[in-house]
Amino acid sequence: RKEVEQDPGPFNVPEGATVAFNCTYSNSASQSFFWYRQDCRKEPKLLMSVYSSGNEDGRFTAQLNRASQYISLLIRDSKLSDSATYLCVAFTDYKLSFGAGTTVTVRA
Amino acid sequence: GAGVSQSPSNKVTEKGKDVELRCDPISGHTALYWYRQSLGQGLEFLIYFQGNSAPDKSGLPSDRFSAERTGGSVSTLTIQRTQQEDSAVYLCASSSDPGTGYGYTFGSGTRLTVV
C-alpha cells in the first residue's frame, strides 16, 4: 500500500472557480504534512504546510484530519497560473513521502 | 551555491551502459536525498544521506544502483548496466533540518532515457 494516496484528477475548472481535492496517508506516526506544487517538467516546490487547525495562504486553504488520516487542499478564485500538479506529502522521521499528484487545469 | 544543482540535466544512454548522476546540495545542508519520478508518477524515495553516511538505502531498486557522498557535500548516484525501466527523472534534494520536514530544496533533476 502506498504511504500517500491521491485522486489523480484531472480537475479542469474555469477561472474564478473553487476546486478542492484531498489525499490520505497510511502511517499514523507521520509527523508533518505539506502540499507541494509541480509544474510540467519542473522540480516540486513547497506550496504550504498543513496543520490540524487548518491554515490559509491567500487563496489556498489546507486542512489536516489526523483521526481519519486525511489532508485536503482548496483553491479559491482559481487563476490560470494555478494550473499544475499538486503533490500531497507526509513527513516521517527524516523522509518525505509523496503522493502521485492531482492535476489541476484552469481554463480561461 | 544558491540552490541544489544537478548534472547532467539530460542523459540518453544505451541499455547496458553505466551512468553517473551528480548532485551538488546547498552549502551547509547536512541531509541529502535522491528520489526518482517515472512518467505520471509520484516521487519514489531512493536513498538518504546524513553527512557522508547513508542510514537509509531502502529505496534503491536493485544492486545495480549505488550512491555515495563525499566531504558532506557532493553526491553521485550510479546506475550500472542500465535497463529501460530505469528511464525516469532523478531528483536530488537537500535540507538543513531533516528532523522536521521543513526546508527541503529540490534540484531540477536529471532526465535519464535508456534506449
mmCIF file of N, CA and C in Angstrom, chain A residues 29-101:
data_model
loop_
_atom_site.group_PDB
_atom_site.id
_atom_site.type_symbol
_atom_site.label_atom_id
_atom_site.label_comp_id
_atom_site.label_asym_id
_atom_site.label_seq_id
_atom_site.Cartn_x
_atom_site.Cartn_y
_atom_site.Cartn_z
ATOM 1 N N ALA A 29 2.147 7.499 12.315
ATOM 2 C CA ALA A 29 3.289 8.120 13.000
ATOM 3 C C ALA A 29 3.855 9.319 12.230
ATOM 4 N N SER A 30 3.316 9.599 11.055
ATOM 5 C CA SER A 30 3.802 10.749 10.291
ATOM 6 C C SER A 30 3.649 12.025 11.113
ATOM 7 N N GLN A 31 4.657 12.865 11.024
ATOM 8 C CA GLN A 31 4.749 13.994 11.949
ATOM 9 C C GLN A 31 4.290 15.319 11.347
ATOM 10 N N SER A 32 4.516 15.516 10.086
ATOM 11 C CA SER A 32 4.126 16.782 9.474
ATOM 12 C C SER A 32 3.723 16.542 8.027
ATOM 13 N N PHE A 33 3.007 17.509 7.487
ATOM 14 C CA PHE A 33 2.350 17.320 6.200
ATOM 15 C C PHE A 33 2.435 18.597 5.376
ATOM 16 N N PHE A 34 2.482 18.398 4.058
ATOM 17 C CA PHE A 34 2.697 19.524 3.164
ATOM 18 C C PHE A 34 1.945 19.312 1.870
ATOM 19 N N TRP A 35 1.704 20.408 1.179
ATOM 20 C CA TRP A 35 1.343 20.374 -0.230
ATOM 21 C C TRP A 35 2.501 20.995 -1.004
ATOM 22 N N TYR A 36 2.941 20.264 -2.039
ATOM 23 C CA TYR A 36 3.938 20.763 -2.975
ATOM 24 C C TYR A 36 3.241 20.987 -4.312
ATOM 25 N N ARG A 37 3.802 21.885 -5.073
ATOM 26 C CA ARG A 37 3.314 22.145 -6.424
ATOM 27 C C ARG A 37 4.419 21.741 -7.396
ATOM 28 N N GLN A 38 4.018 21.080 -8.481
ATOM 29 C CA GLN A 38 4.982 20.699 -9.509
ATOM 30 C C GLN A 38 4.450 21.117 -10.869
ATOM 31 N N ASP A 39 5.160 21.999 -11.529
ATOM 32 C CA ASP A 39 4.825 22.389 -12.895
ATOM 33 C C ASP A 39 5.454 21.392 -13.856
ATOM 34 N N CYS A 40 4.917 21.367 -15.069
ATOM 35 C CA CYS A 40 5.336 20.363 -16.041
ATOM 36 C C CYS A 40 6.855 20.392 -16.254
ATOM 37 N N ARG A 41 7.482 19.239 -16.058
ATOM 38 C CA ARG A 41 8.913 19.072 -16.300
ATOM 39 C C ARG A 41 9.775 19.952 -15.387
ATOM 40 N N LYS A 42 9.228 20.271 -14.225
ATOM 41 C CA LYS A 42 9.987 21.048 -13.250
ATOM 42 C C LYS A 42 10.074 20.279 -11.945
ATOM 43 N N GLU A 43 10.915 20.786 -11.026
ATOM 44 C CA GLU A 43 11.014 20.147 -9.727
ATOM 45 C C GLU A 43 9.861 20.562 -8.812
ATOM 46 N N PRO A 44 9.536 19.746 -7.814
ATOM 47 C CA PRO A 44 8.487 20.127 -6.857
ATOM 48 C C PRO A 44 8.943 21.298 -5.990
ATOM 49 N N LYS A 45 7.975 22.143 -5.681
ATOM 50 C CA LYS A 45 8.266 23.266 -4.781
ATOM 51 C C LYS A 45 7.196 23.339 -3.698
ATOM 52 N N LEU A 46 7.614 23.679 -2.506
ATOM 53 C CA LEU A 46 6.683 23.748 -1.384
ATOM 54 C C LEU A 46 5.618 24.801 -1.633
ATOM 55 N N LEU A 47 4.356 24.386 -1.512
ATOM 56 C CA LEU A 47 3.236 25.322 -1.594
ATOM 57 C C LEU A 47 2.882 25.812 -0.200
ATOM 58 N N MET A 48 2.622 24.866 0.693
ATOM 59 C CA MET A 48 2.273 25.229 2.064
ATOM 60 C C MET A 48 2.322 24.026 2.981
ATOM 61 N N SER A 49 2.486 24.308 4.268
ATOM 62 C CA SER A 49 2.375 23.274 5.291
ATOM 63 C C SER A 49 0.899 23.066 5.612
ATOM 64 N N VAL A 50 0.604 21.962 6.281
ATOM 65 C CA VAL A 50 -0.783 21.639 6.628
ATOM 66 C C VAL A 50 -0.869 21.366 8.121
ATOM 67 N N TYR A 51 -1.818 21.994 8.778
ATOM 68 C CA TYR A 51 -1.977 21.843 10.226
ATOM 69 C C TYR A 51 -3.393 21.397 10.560
ATOM 70 N N SER A 52 -3.521 20.775 11.719
ATOM 71 C CA SER A 52 -4.841 20.288 12.155
ATOM 72 C C SER A 52 -5.835 21.427 12.330
ATOM 73 N N SER A 53 -5.332 22.576 12.690
ATOM 74 C CA SER A 53 -6.223 23.723 12.902
ATOM 75 C C SER A 53 -6.655 24.347 11.583
ATOM 76 N N GLY A 54 -6.088 23.864 10.495
ATOM 77 C CA GLY A 54 -6.377 24.462 9.198
ATOM 78 C C GLY A 54 -5.556 25.716 9.006
ATOM 79 N N ASN A 55 -5.124 25.956 7.800
ATOM 80 C CA ASN A 55 -4.350 27.171 7.533
ATOM 81 C C ASN A 55 -4.593 27.661 6.132
ATOM 82 N N GLU A 56 -4.482 28.970 6.007
ATOM 83 C CA GLU A 56 -4.700 29.628 4.732
ATOM 84 C C GLU A 56 -3.441 30.338 4.288
ATOM 85 N N ASP A 57 -3.268 30.367 2.976
ATOM 86 C CA ASP A 57 -2.207 31.172 2.390
ATOM 87 C C ASP A 57 -2.816 31.818 1.144
ATOM 88 N N GLY A 58 -3.319 33.014 1.334
ATOM 89 C CA GLY A 58 -4.001 33.677 0.224
ATOM 90 C C GLY A 58 -5.246 32.923 -0.193
ATOM 91 N N ARG A 59 -5.278 32.467 -1.438
ATOM 92 C CA ARG A 59 -6.443 31.751 -1.963
ATOM 93 C C ARG A 59 -6.431 30.265 -1.646
ATOM 94 N N PHE A 60 -5.393 29.803 -0.982
ATOM 95 C CA PHE A 60 -5.220 28.380 -0.698
ATOM 96 C C PHE A 60 -5.531 28.082 0.768
ATOM 97 N N THR A 61 -6.320 27.034 0.991
ATOM 98 C CA THR A 61 -6.636 26.587 2.349
ATOM 99 C C THR A 61 -6.329 25.099 2.458
ATOM 100 N N ALA A 62 -5.582 24.731 3.481
ATOM 101 C CA ALA A 62 -5.229 23.336 3.704
ATOM 102 C C ALA A 62 -5.749 22.895 5.063
ATOM 103 N N GLN A 63 -6.069 21.608 5.134
ATOM 104 C CA GLN A 63 -6.624 21.069 6.383
ATOM 105 C C GLN A 63 -6.109 19.649 6.588
ATOM 106 N N LEU A 64 -5.825 19.338 7.844
ATOM 107 C CA LEU A 64 -5.373 18.001 8.222
ATOM 108 C C LEU A 64 -6.366 17.415 9.221
ATOM 109 N N ASN A 65 -6.776 16.178 8.988
ATOM 110 C CA ASN A 65 -7.591 15.443 9.945
ATOM 111 C C ASN A 65 -6.814 14.208 10.367
ATOM 112 N N ARG A 66 -6.194 14.282 11.540
ATOM 113 C CA ARG A 66 -5.329 13.178 11.982
ATOM 114 C C ARG A 66 -6.146 11.918 12.294
ATOM 115 N N ALA A 67 -7.336 12.087 12.782
ATOM 116 C CA ALA A 67 -8.145 10.915 13.150
ATOM 117 C C ALA A 67 -8.442 10.048 11.935
ATOM 118 N N SER A 68 -8.769 10.697 10.817
ATOM 119 C CA SER A 68 -9.072 9.925 9.613
ATOM 120 C C SER A 68 -7.892 9.882 8.642
ATOM 121 N N GLN A 69 -6.775 10.495 9.012
ATOM 122 C CA GLN A 69 -5.552 10.476 8.200
ATOM 123 C C GLN A 69 -5.836 11.017 6.812
ATOM 124 N N TYR A 70 -6.394 12.200 6.808
ATOM 125 C CA TYR A 70 -6.921 12.811 5.591
ATOM 126 C C TYR A 70 -6.420 14.257 5.511
ATOM 127 N N ILE A 71 -5.996 14.658 4.305
ATOM 128 C CA ILE A 71 -5.475 16.007 4.087
ATOM 129 C C ILE A 71 -6.214 16.602 2.896
ATOM 130 N N SER A 72 -6.545 17.874 2.993
ATOM 131 C CA SER A 72 -7.258 18.497 1.879
ATOM 132 C C SER A 72 -6.585 19.807 1.475
ATOM 133 N N LEU A 73 -6.887 20.201 0.235
ATOM 134 C CA LEU A 73 -6.441 21.493 -0.287
ATOM 135 C C LEU A 73 -7.593 22.103 -1.064
ATOM 136 N N LEU A 74 -7.861 23.361 -0.797
ATOM 137 C CA LEU A 74 -8.904 24.091 -1.505
ATOM 138 C C LEU A 74 -8.271 25.333 -2.124
ATOM 139 N N ILE A 75 -8.619 25.544 -3.392
ATOM 140 C CA ILE A 75 -8.129 26.725 -4.096
ATOM 141 C C ILE A 75 -9.346 27.566 -4.476
ATOM 142 N N ARG A 76 -9.383 28.781 -3.975
ATOM 143 C CA ARG A 76 -10.481 29.697 -4.310
ATOM 144 C C ARG A 76 -10.073 30.627 -5.453
ATOM 145 N N ASP A 77 -11.069 31.101 -6.198
ATOM 146 C CA ASP A 77 -10.822 32.102 -7.244
ATOM 147 C C ASP A 77 -9.648 31.679 -8.134
ATOM 148 N N SER A 78 -9.772 30.505 -8.714
ATOM 149 C CA SER A 78 -8.674 29.913 -9.486
ATOM 150 C C SER A 78 -8.155 30.847 -10.569
ATOM 151 N N LYS A 79 -6.827 30.823 -10.712
ATOM 152 C CA LYS A 79 -6.151 31.599 -11.760
ATOM 153 C C LYS A 79 -5.551 30.634 -12.772
ATOM 154 N N LEU A 80 -5.317 31.138 -13.971
ATOM 155 C CA LEU A 80 -4.661 30.298 -14.985
ATOM 156 C C LEU A 80 -3.330 29.765 -14.457
ATOM 157 N N SER A 81 -2.646 30.594 -13.672
ATOM 158 C CA SER A 81 -1.331 30.226 -13.157
ATOM 159 C C SER A 81 -1.382 29.132 -12.081
ATOM 160 N N ASP A 82 -2.584 28.765 -11.646
ATOM 161 C CA ASP A 82 -2.714 27.673 -10.671
ATOM 162 C C ASP A 82 -2.635 26.305 -11.347
ATOM 163 N N SER A 83 -2.662 26.274 -12.675
ATOM 164 C CA SER A 83 -2.568 25.003 -13.403
ATOM 165 C C SER A 83 -1.230 24.333 -13.091
ATOM 166 N N ALA A 84 -1.307 23.128 -12.534
ATOM 167 C CA ALA A 84 -0.106 22.427 -12.081
ATOM 168 C C ALA A 84 -0.538 21.071 -11.526
ATOM 169 N N THR A 85 0.440 20.303 -11.101
ATOM 170 C CA THR A 85 0.168 19.079 -10.345
ATOM 171 C C THR A 85 0.472 19.355 -8.881
ATOM 172 N N TYR A 86 -0.463 18.997 -8.022
ATOM 173 C CA TYR A 86 -0.325 19.243 -6.590
ATOM 174 C C TYR A 86 -0.016 17.914 -5.890
ATOM 175 N N LEU A 87 1.099 17.907 -5.182
ATOM 176 C CA LEU A 87 1.584 16.690 -4.532
ATOM 177 C C LEU A 87 1.315 16.766 -3.033
ATOM 178 N N CYS A 88 0.669 15.761 -2.525
ATOM 179 C CA CYS A 88 0.417 15.632 -1.086
ATOM 180 C C CYS A 88 1.615 14.911 -0.464
ATOM 181 N N VAL A 89 2.113 15.424 0.647
ATOM 182 C CA VAL A 89 3.361 14.912 1.204
ATOM 183 C C VAL A 89 3.229 14.691 2.708
ATOM 184 N N ALA A 90 3.703 13.518 3.151
ATOM 185 C CA ALA A 90 3.768 13.213 4.579
ATOM 186 C C ALA A 90 5.226 13.050 4.976
ATOM 187 N N PHE A 91 5.587 13.616 6.129
ATOM 188 C CA PHE A 91 6.956 13.522 6.614
ATOM 189 C C PHE A 91 6.987 12.593 7.819
ATOM 190 N N THR A 92 7.884 11.586 7.751
ATOM 191 C CA THR A 92 8.027 10.635 8.853
ATOM 192 C C THR A 92 9.507 10.472 9.152
ATOM 193 N N ASP A 93 9.885 10.780 10.369
ATOM 194 C CA ASP A 93 11.268 10.670 10.859
ATOM 195 C C ASP A 93 12.192 11.633 10.131
ATOM 196 N N TYR A 94 12.650 11.256 8.968
ATOM 197 C CA TYR A 94 13.595 12.103 8.224
ATOM 198 C C TYR A 94 13.233 12.158 6.748
ATOM 199 N N LYS A 95 12.099 11.563 6.375
ATOM 200 C CA LYS A 95 11.818 11.333 4.971
ATOM 201 C C LYS A 95 10.468 11.903 4.537
ATOM 202 N N LEU A 96 10.450 12.550 3.376
ATOM 203 C CA LEU A 96 9.200 12.983 2.750
ATOM 204 C C LEU A 96 8.666 11.854 1.867
ATOM 205 N N SER A 97 7.391 11.534 2.011
ATOM 206 C CA SER A 97 6.727 10.565 1.139
ATOM 207 C C SER A 97 5.674 11.300 0.324
ATOM 208 N N PHE A 98 5.697 11.080 -0.972
ATOM 209 C CA PHE A 98 4.871 11.854 -1.893
ATOM 210 C C PHE A 98 3.731 11.014 -2.459
ATOM 211 N N GLY A 99 2.575 11.652 -2.597
ATOM 212 C CA GLY A 99 1.527 11.059 -3.404
ATOM 213 C C GLY A 99 1.850 11.240 -4.875
ATOM 214 N N ALA A 100 1.053 10.589 -5.722
ATOM 215 C CA ALA A 100 1.305 10.627 -7.165
ATOM 216 C C ALA A 100 0.880 11.952 -7.791
ATOM 217 N N GLY A 101 0.124 12.755 -7.042
ATOM 218 C CA GLY A 101 -0.225 14.083 -7.528
ATOM 219 C C GLY A 101 -1.627 14.181 -8.082
#
